[in-house]
Amino acid sequence: MPNEDLTQFSVSQLAPHIQRGDISPIEVAEAFIRCIDALEPRLNAFITRLDEYALQAAREAEEEILNGDYRGPFHGIPVGLKDLFWTKDIRTTSGSLIDGVFVPTEDSAVASRIKAAGAYCIGKLHMPEFAFDGTSLNRHYGPARNPWDLTRMAGGSSSGPGAAVASGQVPIAIGTDTGGSVRVPAALCGITGLKPTFGLISRYGVTQLSWSMDHVGTMTRTVRDAALTLNMLAGYDSRDPDSVRIPPQDYSWELERGVQGMRIGVPKDFIWEVMDSEVEQAFRAAMIQMESLGSRTQETFMPELGLINAAGSVVQTSEAGIIHRSRVLGQGKHFDPVIRRRVESGLFVPAEAYLHAQQVRAKLRGVLLETLEDVDLLATPTTAIAAPEIEEERVVIQGQDVPIREALLRITRVFSTVGLPAISVPCGFTKGGLPVGLQLVGKPFSESLLLRVAQAYQESTDWHLRHPEV
Amino acid sequence: MSERPDLTYEVFMTLAQQQGFEMDTMHLKELFPEVQAMFQRMKLLDHVDTAGIQPGSGFIPTDTITPE
């Protein structure tokens, strides 16, 4: 391994070499910085680079490891953070210019846990303004580009994490997901994106978009790395009011148990009303592959998914409106005009409509959980389309003229709204060479099972081993 | 629940003023369709019977840690 390109390896591949001393954390940092140097002018995945900080952290990691103080698989590993995680003494823009130069005086819970594991932040990654978009557009910092085709978007709102992990600029990144913002860029960029159960990872020190729908999620090359990253980040935090008290567990221990006898539900109706044929083809092939591994697929009737999305949209927009009220009313002209209107529209939602949407959400979550009693998990395509062109606003899918954001978010938003854990893994490519994502959705706190099924699929395919030629 | 009326531009302008918006007509004209779309989504939900439903966004794990 020492003579190979270190940026092409997963954390679980790098870690044993770092532990044994075959590879120095400084070599690792330097390799990723070289990769960022080479690709960043084309991808625009970073808002703030932290080269010197990273090299210093790598030197400290090396010293600790040489002294016998090895902390675990993330020791000496660089991590990319979406630029809405507070990082002490490092500017945090949230993709905006509104707050001027905001330099937090303390770390987010995620940044603290990364440091405690011996990892370090190598850069603050691109995102649309205040994470309020499913594309990778940003008027202030320019668009993040998809490493598989630079004329196409990386997806959003964790656009920088998607592009950076897929291209090899970082081995893992941490994003947030309110309507699909981890899974959509993961699908469009051909990587693994995990959105855990609501409350499993603390959101302390994350710039809010919607307090009842924001989740922290992981973006990695492999399912195994997703499990290791969840081990690092999950845990109760009294500073996040929705953080759940759940005992620590090793999310990687069940990974190799396979899918024999597993019942996988594939929703009927809603999912297929808007669906690109190449994406559907890749998904159907993935289901056949799952069956060959021993699982059983069954069609599942899931009522009212469209209503869940409507409820999610009303709740998210209303909460975003109040969170950013003073910013948008005081400094509206400094917003991206599209984001500005989206935030402002939340201020027009009457209290009764917000509360009713929350009731609808709770009711339909109950219905969805009942449906899940008949299966072990659900499977869907992650998005209805592969990566669209950067400025594309609408797309024709099987004769229907559909807004891009609807095509990207309509499936993932359902499961963010109800807070269920979901993972996207690559399941094929279009004829044009764009990745397609398979989404698996589990019951609350079933991350171990979800990761196990995703791992069985990933180990039996090679989609995740393909790297884009940027 | 009774049918939610469509949002007229006049009502929208009154609401905008109450919310403290700058009454920049050009910007508010661009904002109006976005707010109308939000009202359409609210309308979609109006027929859902939610009597007795108490909202809550989180799940309670079965194996919770006892608070210290």
Short mmCIF file of N, CA, C and O in Angstrom, two decimals, chain A residues 197-198 211-212 236 242 244-249 304 306-311 313-314 317-318 325 329-330 333 337-338 340-342 344-350 352-365 369 418-420 444-445, chain B residues 1 4 7 11-22 24 26-68:
data_model
loop_
_atom_site.label_atom_id
_atom_site.label_comp_id
_atom_site.label_asym_id
_atom_site.label_seq_id
_atom_site.Cartn_x
_atom_site.Cartn_y
_atom_site.Cartn_z
N THR A 197 -31.54 7.37 12.34
CA THR A 197 -32.80 7.71 13.00
C THR A 197 -32.70 9.11 13.63
O THR A 197 -31.65 9.47 14.17
N PHE A 198 -33.80 9.85 13.58
CA PHE A 198 -33.84 11.19 14.17
C PHE A 198 -33.38 11.13 15.63
O PHE A 198 -33.89 10.32 16.42
N TRP A 211 -35.70 22.43 13.02
CA TRP A 211 -35.31 21.68 14.23
C TRP A 211 -36.00 20.32 14.34
O TRP A 211 -35.46 19.43 14.95
N SER A 212 -37.17 20.17 13.74
CA SER A 212 -37.84 18.88 13.89
C SER A 212 -37.53 17.93 12.74
O SER A 212 -38.00 16.79 12.74
N TYR A 236 -25.75 10.07 23.06
CA TYR A 236 -26.60 11.08 23.71
C TYR A 236 -25.82 12.36 23.98
O TYR A 236 -24.66 12.33 24.36
N ASP A 242 -33.39 16.94 21.12
CA ASP A 242 -33.96 15.73 20.51
C ASP A 242 -33.00 14.54 20.52
O ASP A 242 -33.31 13.49 19.95
N VAL A 244 -31.34 11.23 21.57
CA VAL A 244 -31.95 10.10 22.27
C VAL A 244 -30.94 9.41 23.18
O VAL A 244 -29.75 9.33 22.87
N ARG A 245 -31.47 8.92 24.30
CA ARG A 245 -30.62 8.19 25.25
C ARG A 245 -30.60 6.73 24.83
O ARG A 245 -31.53 5.99 25.10
N ILE A 246 -29.57 6.35 24.15
CA ILE A 246 -29.46 4.98 23.67
C ILE A 246 -28.04 4.51 23.99
O ILE A 246 -27.09 5.27 23.85
N PRO A 247 -27.91 3.26 24.44
CA PRO A 247 -26.57 2.81 24.83
C PRO A 247 -25.63 2.77 23.63
O PRO A 247 -26.07 2.51 22.51
N PRO A 248 -24.34 3.04 23.83
CA PRO A 248 -23.39 2.95 22.73
C PRO A 248 -23.36 1.54 22.16
O PRO A 248 -23.53 0.57 22.90
N GLN A 249 -23.19 1.42 20.86
CA GLN A 249 -23.09 0.08 20.28
C GLN A 249 -22.13 0.11 19.10
O GLN A 249 -21.82 1.17 18.57
N GLU A 304 -50.43 7.43 1.07
CA GLU A 304 -50.26 8.84 1.44
C GLU A 304 -48.82 9.34 1.50
O GLU A 304 -48.52 10.25 2.27
N GLY A 306 -47.31 11.04 -0.69
CA GLY A 306 -47.33 12.42 -1.17
C GLY A 306 -47.76 13.39 -0.08
O GLY A 306 -47.25 14.51 0.01
N LEU A 307 -48.69 12.95 0.76
CA LEU A 307 -49.13 13.82 1.87
C LEU A 307 -48.02 14.00 2.90
O LEU A 307 -47.89 15.06 3.51
N ILE A 308 -47.24 12.95 3.12
CA ILE A 308 -46.11 13.08 4.05
C ILE A 308 -45.17 14.17 3.53
O ILE A 308 -44.69 15.02 4.29
N ASN A 309 -44.92 14.17 2.23
CA ASN A 309 -44.04 15.19 1.66
C ASN A 309 -44.62 16.59 1.81
O ASN A 309 -43.90 17.54 2.11
N ALA A 310 -45.92 16.71 1.59
CA ALA A 310 -46.55 18.03 1.74
C ALA A 310 -46.43 18.50 3.19
O ALA A 310 -46.10 19.66 3.47
N ALA A 311 -46.66 17.59 4.14
CA ALA A 311 -46.54 17.95 5.56
C ALA A 311 -45.10 18.34 5.87
O ALA A 311 -44.84 19.34 6.56
N SER A 313 -42.88 19.53 3.88
CA SER A 313 -42.55 20.81 3.26
C SER A 313 -43.09 21.99 4.09
O SER A 313 -42.40 22.98 4.31
N VAL A 314 -44.33 21.86 4.55
CA VAL A 314 -44.93 22.94 5.35
C VAL A 314 -44.14 23.11 6.66
O VAL A 314 -43.78 24.23 7.05
N THR A 317 -40.42 24.46 5.92
CA THR A 317 -40.37 25.84 5.46
C THR A 317 -40.78 26.80 6.57
O THR A 317 -40.19 27.88 6.74
N SER A 318 -41.77 26.39 7.36
CA SER A 318 -42.21 27.23 8.46
C SER A 318 -41.10 27.38 9.51
O SER A 318 -40.82 28.49 9.98
N ARG A 325 -35.74 34.37 10.36
CA ARG A 325 -36.62 35.53 10.21
C ARG A 325 -35.85 36.85 10.25
O ARG A 325 -36.00 37.69 9.35
N LEU A 329 -35.53 39.25 6.94
CA LEU A 329 -36.23 40.55 6.93
C LEU A 329 -35.23 41.71 6.99
O LEU A 329 -35.46 42.77 6.42
N GLY A 330 -34.09 41.49 7.65
CA GLY A 330 -33.11 42.56 7.80
C GLY A 330 -32.10 42.63 6.65
O GLY A 330 -31.63 43.70 6.30
N LYS A 333 -31.64 41.20 0.92
CA LYS A 333 -30.98 41.46 -0.37
C LYS A 333 -29.65 40.73 -0.49
O LYS A 333 -29.11 40.59 -1.58
N PRO A 337 -31.52 34.97 -4.19
CA PRO A 337 -32.95 35.30 -4.31
C PRO A 337 -33.89 34.08 -4.19
O PRO A 337 -34.98 34.20 -3.64
N VAL A 338 -33.45 32.94 -4.70
CA VAL A 338 -34.30 31.74 -4.64
C VAL A 338 -34.44 31.27 -3.18
O VAL A 338 -35.54 30.96 -2.71
N ARG A 340 -33.96 33.09 -0.57
CA ARG A 340 -34.68 34.15 0.16
C ARG A 340 -36.18 33.93 0.08
O ARG A 340 -36.88 33.97 1.08
N ARG A 341 -36.68 33.69 -1.14
CA ARG A 341 -38.14 33.51 -1.30
C ARG A 341 -38.61 32.25 -0.57
O ARG A 341 -39.69 32.24 0.02
N ARG A 342 -37.77 31.22 -0.60
CA ARG A 342 -38.16 29.97 0.08
C ARG A 342 -38.28 30.22 1.59
O ARG A 342 -39.24 29.79 2.23
N GLU A 344 -38.69 33.14 3.11
CA GLU A 344 -39.78 34.09 3.38
C GLU A 344 -41.15 33.42 3.31
O GLU A 344 -42.04 33.76 4.09
N SER A 345 -41.30 32.47 2.42
CA SER A 345 -42.63 31.85 2.28
C SER A 345 -43.03 31.14 3.58
O SER A 345 -44.21 31.04 3.90
N GLY A 346 -42.03 30.71 4.36
CA GLY A 346 -42.33 30.07 5.63
C GLY A 346 -42.97 31.01 6.64
O GLY A 346 -43.67 30.57 7.56
N LEU A 347 -42.74 32.30 6.46
CA LEU A 347 -43.30 33.28 7.40
C LEU A 347 -44.80 33.49 7.18
O LEU A 347 -45.46 34.16 7.97
N PHE A 348 -45.33 32.94 6.10
CA PHE A 348 -46.75 33.10 5.80
C PHE A 348 -47.58 31.90 6.25
O PHE A 348 -48.79 31.88 6.06
N VAL A 349 -46.92 30.90 6.81
CA VAL A 349 -47.67 29.70 7.24
C VAL A 349 -48.35 30.02 8.58
O VAL A 349 -47.68 30.32 9.56
N PRO A 350 -49.69 29.97 8.62
CA PRO A 350 -50.38 30.25 9.89
C PRO A 350 -50.05 29.18 10.94
O PRO A 350 -49.76 28.03 10.58
N GLU A 352 -51.96 27.50 12.85
CA GLU A 352 -52.82 26.31 12.79
C GLU A 352 -52.37 25.37 11.66
O GLU A 352 -52.44 24.15 11.81
N ALA A 353 -51.86 25.94 10.56
CA ALA A 353 -51.43 25.09 9.44
C ALA A 353 -50.14 24.35 9.79
O ALA A 353 -49.96 23.18 9.45
N TYR A 354 -49.25 25.04 10.50
CA TYR A 354 -48.01 24.39 10.95
C TYR A 354 -48.34 23.24 11.90
O TYR A 354 -47.84 22.11 11.75
N LEU A 355 -49.21 23.52 12.86
CA LEU A 355 -49.55 22.48 13.84
C LEU A 355 -50.30 21.32 13.19
O LEU A 355 -50.07 20.16 13.53
N HIS A 356 -51.17 21.66 12.25
CA HIS A 356 -51.90 20.60 11.55
C HIS A 356 -50.92 19.73 10.74
O HIS A 356 -51.03 18.50 10.74
N ALA A 357 -49.94 20.38 10.10
CA ALA A 357 -48.93 19.62 9.34
C ALA A 357 -48.16 18.70 10.28
O ALA A 357 -47.84 17.56 9.93
N GLN A 358 -47.86 19.17 11.47
CA GLN A 358 -47.16 18.32 12.46
C GLN A 358 -48.05 17.14 12.86
O GLN A 358 -47.56 16.01 13.06
N GLN A 359 -49.36 17.40 12.99
CA GLN A 359 -50.29 16.29 13.33
C GLN A 359 -50.35 15.28 12.19
O GLN A 359 -50.32 14.07 12.42
N VAL A 360 -50.44 15.79 10.95
CA VAL A 360 -50.50 14.90 9.79
C VAL A 360 -49.24 14.04 9.74
O VAL A 360 -49.28 12.83 9.51
N ARG A 361 -48.13 14.70 9.99
CA ARG A 361 -46.84 14.00 9.99
C ARG A 361 -46.83 12.87 11.02
O ARG A 361 -46.40 11.75 10.74
N ALA A 362 -47.32 13.17 12.23
CA ALA A 362 -47.34 12.15 13.28
C ALA A 362 -48.29 11.01 12.92
O ALA A 362 -47.98 9.82 13.11
N LYS A 363 -49.44 11.36 12.36
CA LYS A 363 -50.42 10.33 12.00
C LYS A 363 -49.85 9.41 10.91
O LYS A 363 -49.92 8.18 11.01
N LEU A 364 -49.27 10.01 9.87
CA LEU A 364 -48.79 9.21 8.74
C LEU A 364 -47.52 8.43 9.10
O LEU A 364 -47.25 7.37 8.54
N ARG A 365 -46.77 8.95 10.06
CA ARG A 365 -45.63 8.17 10.54
C ARG A 365 -46.11 6.87 11.17
O ARG A 365 -45.53 5.80 10.98
N LEU A 369 -45.19 3.14 9.96
CA LEU A 369 -44.60 2.15 10.87
C LEU A 369 -45.41 0.85 10.86
O LEU A 369 -44.84 -0.24 10.95
N VAL A 418 -40.45 11.55 8.43
CA VAL A 418 -40.88 10.63 9.49
C VAL A 418 -39.72 10.18 10.38
O VAL A 418 -39.94 9.47 11.35
N GLY A 419 -38.50 10.59 10.06
CA GLY A 419 -37.35 10.36 10.94
C GLY A 419 -36.76 8.96 10.90
O GLY A 419 -35.97 8.59 11.77
N LEU A 420 -37.14 8.16 9.89
CA LEU A 420 -36.63 6.79 9.84
C LEU A 420 -35.20 6.75 9.29
O LEU A 420 -34.82 7.59 8.48
N PRO A 444 -37.17 2.48 13.24
CA PRO A 444 -36.38 3.34 14.12
C PRO A 444 -35.27 2.55 14.82
O PRO A 444 -35.51 1.43 15.30
N PHE A 445 -34.08 3.09 14.84
CA PHE A 445 -32.90 2.52 15.52
C PHE A 445 -32.48 1.16 14.94
O PHE A 445 -31.85 0.37 15.64
N MET B 1 -62.37 19.76 8.47
CA MET B 1 -61.87 21.13 8.36
C MET B 1 -62.47 21.78 7.12
O MET B 1 -62.56 21.14 6.08
N ARG B 4 -59.87 25.67 2.83
CA ARG B 4 -59.02 26.86 2.99
C ARG B 4 -59.16 27.73 1.74
O ARG B 4 -59.01 27.25 0.62
N LEU B 7 -55.29 32.10 -1.61
CA LEU B 7 -54.63 33.32 -1.13
C LEU B 7 -54.67 34.37 -2.24
O LEU B 7 -54.12 34.15 -3.33
N VAL B 11 -54.64 39.91 0.17
CA VAL B 11 -54.43 39.32 1.50
C VAL B 11 -52.94 39.08 1.73
O VAL B 11 -52.39 39.36 2.81
N PHE B 12 -52.26 38.59 0.69
CA PHE B 12 -50.82 38.35 0.78
C PHE B 12 -50.08 39.65 1.16
O PHE B 12 -49.21 39.64 2.05
N MET B 13 -50.44 40.75 0.52
CA MET B 13 -49.77 42.02 0.81
C MET B 13 -50.03 42.47 2.25
O MET B 13 -49.13 42.98 2.92
N THR B 14 -51.25 42.23 2.73
CA THR B 14 -51.56 42.59 4.12
C THR B 14 -50.71 41.75 5.08
O THR B 14 -50.14 42.28 6.05
N LEU B 15 -50.64 40.44 4.79
CA LEU B 15 -49.84 39.56 5.65
C LEU B 15 -48.36 39.97 5.63
O LEU B 15 -47.69 39.97 6.66
N ALA B 16 -47.87 40.34 4.44
CA ALA B 16 -46.46 40.74 4.31
C ALA B 16 -46.18 41.97 5.16
O ALA B 16 -45.17 42.06 5.86
N GLN B 17 -47.11 42.90 5.14
CA GLN B 17 -46.95 44.13 5.92
C GLN B 17 -46.93 43.81 7.42
O GLN B 17 -46.09 44.30 8.17
N GLN B 18 -47.86 42.93 7.82
CA GLN B 18 -47.93 42.53 9.24
C GLN B 18 -46.64 41.84 9.69
O GLN B 18 -46.22 41.97 10.83
N GLN B 19 -46.02 41.09 8.78
CA GLN B 19 -44.80 40.36 9.12
C GLN B 19 -43.58 41.27 9.17
O GLN B 19 -42.52 40.86 9.62
N GLY B 20 -43.71 42.49 8.70
CA GLY B 20 -42.58 43.42 8.72
C GLY B 20 -41.74 43.40 7.46
O GLY B 20 -40.58 43.83 7.48
N PHE B 21 -42.31 42.91 6.36
CA PHE B 21 -41.58 42.93 5.09
C PHE B 21 -41.43 44.36 4.59
O PHE B 21 -42.34 45.17 4.79
N GLU B 22 -40.31 44.65 3.93
CA GLU B 22 -40.18 45.89 3.18
C GLU B 22 -41.18 45.80 2.03
O GLU B 22 -41.20 44.78 1.34
N ASP B 24 -41.47 46.26 -0.96
CA ASP B 24 -40.85 46.36 -2.27
C ASP B 24 -41.72 45.54 -3.24
O ASP B 24 -41.70 44.31 -3.24
N MET B 26 -41.79 44.89 -6.40
CA MET B 26 -41.16 43.97 -7.36
C MET B 26 -40.83 42.64 -6.67
O MET B 26 -41.15 41.56 -7.17
N HIS B 27 -40.19 42.73 -5.51
CA HIS B 27 -39.80 41.51 -4.79
C HIS B 27 -41.04 40.74 -4.33
O HIS B 27 -41.10 39.51 -4.45
N LEU B 28 -42.03 41.45 -3.83
CA LEU B 28 -43.23 40.76 -3.32
C LEU B 28 -43.99 40.08 -4.46
O LEU B 28 -44.58 39.02 -4.26
N LYS B 29 -43.92 40.66 -5.64
CA LYS B 29 -44.57 40.01 -6.80
C LYS B 29 -43.90 38.68 -7.10
O LYS B 29 -44.55 37.72 -7.50
N GLU B 30 -42.57 38.66 -6.94
CA GLU B 30 -41.84 37.40 -7.17
C GLU B 30 -42.09 36.39 -6.06
O GLU B 30 -42.08 35.18 -6.27
N LEU B 31 -42.33 36.91 -4.87
CA LEU B 31 -42.54 36.03 -3.71
C LEU B 31 -43.94 35.41 -3.73
O LEU B 31 -44.13 34.26 -3.28
N PHE B 32 -44.91 36.12 -4.25
CA PHE B 32 -46.30 35.69 -4.18
C PHE B 32 -46.53 34.26 -4.69
O PHE B 32 -47.17 33.44 -3.99
N PRO B 33 -46.01 33.87 -5.87
CA PRO B 33 -46.25 32.49 -6.34
C PRO B 33 -45.68 31.43 -5.39
O PRO B 33 -46.26 30.36 -5.23
N GLU B 34 -44.54 31.76 -4.75
CA GLU B 34 -43.94 30.81 -3.79
C GLU B 34 -44.88 30.60 -2.60
O GLU B 34 -45.08 29.48 -2.12
N VAL B 35 -45.48 31.69 -2.13
CA VAL B 35 -46.39 31.59 -0.98
C VAL B 35 -47.69 30.90 -1.40
O VAL B 35 -48.23 30.08 -0.65
N GLN B 36 -48.12 31.18 -2.62
CA GLN B 36 -49.32 30.48 -3.11
C GLN B 36 -49.09 28.96 -3.16
O GLN B 36 -49.96 28.17 -2.79
N ALA B 37 -47.89 28.58 -3.60
CA ALA B 37 -47.57 27.15 -3.67
C ALA B 37 -47.59 26.53 -2.27
O ALA B 37 -48.05 25.40 -2.08
N MET B 38 -47.10 27.29 -1.28
CA MET B 38 -47.13 26.80 0.10
C MET B 38 -48.58 26.63 0.56
O MET B 38 -48.92 25.63 1.22
N PHE B 39 -49.44 27.58 0.20
CA PHE B 39 -50.86 27.46 0.57
C PHE B 39 -51.50 26.24 -0.09
O PHE B 39 -52.37 25.60 0.49
N GLN B 40 -51.06 25.93 -1.31
CA GLN B 40 -51.59 24.73 -1.98
C GLN B 40 -51.22 23.47 -1.20
O GLN B 40 -52.02 22.55 -1.05
N ARG B 41 -49.99 23.44 -0.68
CA ARG B 41 -49.56 22.27 0.10
C ARG B 41 -50.37 22.19 1.40
O ARG B 41 -50.76 21.11 1.84
N MET B 42 -50.63 23.34 2.00
CA MET B 42 -51.44 23.35 3.24
C MET B 42 -52.85 22.85 2.94
O MET B 42 -53.43 22.10 3.72
N LYS B 43 -53.35 23.25 1.78
CA LYS B 43 -54.69 22.84 1.36
C LYS B 43 -54.78 21.33 1.19
O LYS B 43 -55.78 20.70 1.57
N LEU B 44 -53.71 20.75 0.64
CA LEU B 44 -53.67 19.29 0.45
C LEU B 44 -53.87 18.55 1.78
O LEU B 44 -54.43 17.46 1.83
N LEU B 45 -53.36 19.16 2.84
CA LEU B 45 -53.39 18.50 4.14
C LEU B 45 -54.72 18.70 4.87
O LEU B 45 -55.03 17.98 5.82
N ASP B 46 -55.49 19.69 4.42
CA ASP B 46 -56.68 20.07 5.17
C ASP B 46 -57.70 18.95 5.34
O ASP B 46 -58.43 18.92 6.32
N HIS B 47 -57.73 18.01 4.37
CA HIS B 47 -58.76 16.97 4.47
C HIS B 47 -58.33 15.82 5.39
O HIS B 47 -59.12 14.91 5.66
N VAL B 48 -57.10 15.85 5.89
CA VAL B 48 -56.64 14.74 6.74
C VAL B 48 -57.20 14.93 8.15
O VAL B 48 -56.99 15.97 8.78
N ASP B 49 -57.92 13.93 8.61
CA ASP B 49 -58.51 13.99 9.95
C ASP B 49 -57.42 13.72 10.98
O ASP B 49 -56.84 12.63 11.02
N THR B 50 -57.13 14.69 11.82
CA THR B 50 -56.07 14.52 12.81
C THR B 50 -56.60 14.65 14.24
O THR B 50 -55.84 14.94 15.15
N ALA B 51 -57.90 14.42 14.39
CA ALA B 51 -58.48 14.53 15.74
C ALA B 51 -57.73 13.59 16.70
O ALA B 51 -57.52 12.42 16.39
N GLY B 52 -57.32 14.12 17.81
CA GLY B 52 -56.68 13.30 18.84
C GLY B 52 -55.22 13.01 18.59
O GLY B 52 -54.57 12.32 19.39
N ILE B 53 -54.66 13.51 17.49
CA ILE B 53 -53.23 13.25 17.20
C ILE B 53 -52.36 14.30 17.88
O ILE B 53 -52.57 15.49 17.72
N GLN B 54 -51.38 13.84 18.64
CA GLN B 54 -50.47 14.76 19.28
C GLN B 54 -49.13 14.71 18.55
O GLN B 54 -48.51 13.65 18.48
N PRO B 55 -48.67 15.85 18.01
CA PRO B 55 -47.42 15.81 17.24
C PRO B 55 -46.21 15.51 18.13
O PRO B 55 -46.22 15.81 19.32
N GLY B 56 -45.20 14.95 17.54
CA GLY B 56 -43.92 14.69 18.21
C GLY B 56 -42.97 14.22 17.15
O GLY B 56 -43.34 13.39 16.32
N SER B 57 -41.76 14.75 17.14
CA SER B 57 -40.88 14.43 16.01
C SER B 57 -39.96 13.26 16.27
O SER B 57 -39.38 12.70 15.35
N GLY B 58 -39.79 12.87 17.51
CA GLY B 58 -38.77 11.86 17.80
C GLY B 58 -39.33 10.48 18.09
O GLY B 58 -40.54 10.29 18.23
N PHE B 59 -38.44 9.50 18.15
CA PHE B 59 -38.78 8.15 18.57
C PHE B 59 -38.17 7.93 19.94
O PHE B 59 -37.11 8.46 20.24
N ILE B 60 -38.82 7.10 20.74
CA ILE B 60 -38.23 6.76 22.04
C ILE B 60 -37.66 5.36 21.93
O ILE B 60 -38.40 4.40 21.70
N PRO B 61 -36.35 5.21 22.06
CA PRO B 61 -35.77 3.87 21.95
C PRO B 61 -36.24 2.98 23.08
O PRO B 61 -36.50 3.45 24.19
N THR B 62 -36.34 1.69 22.81
CA THR B 62 -36.83 0.76 23.83
C THR B 62 -35.78 0.52 24.91
O THR B 62 -36.11 0.23 26.05
N ASP B 63 -34.50 0.64 24.54
CA ASP B 63 -33.45 0.40 25.52
C ASP B 63 -32.76 1.71 25.91
O ASP B 63 -31.58 1.90 25.69
N THR B 64 -33.53 2.62 26.47
CA THR B 64 -32.98 3.92 26.82
C THR B 64 -32.04 3.83 28.01
O THR B 64 -32.17 2.94 28.86
N ILE B 65 -31.12 4.76 28.07
CA ILE B 65 -30.25 4.88 29.24
C ILE B 65 -31.01 5.67 30.29
O ILE B 65 -31.68 6.65 29.97
N THR B 66 -30.92 5.27 31.54
CA THR B 66 -31.58 6.01 32.60
C THR B 66 -30.85 7.34 32.81
O THR B 66 -29.63 7.36 32.91
N PRO B 67 -31.60 8.45 32.82
CA PRO B 67 -30.93 9.74 33.02
C PRO B 67 -30.16 9.77 34.35
O PRO B 67 -30.63 9.21 35.33
N GLU B 68 -29.00 10.42 34.32
CA GLU B 68 -28.20 10.50 35.56
C GLU B 68 -28.83 11.47 36.53
O GLU B 68 -29.43 12.43 36.13
#
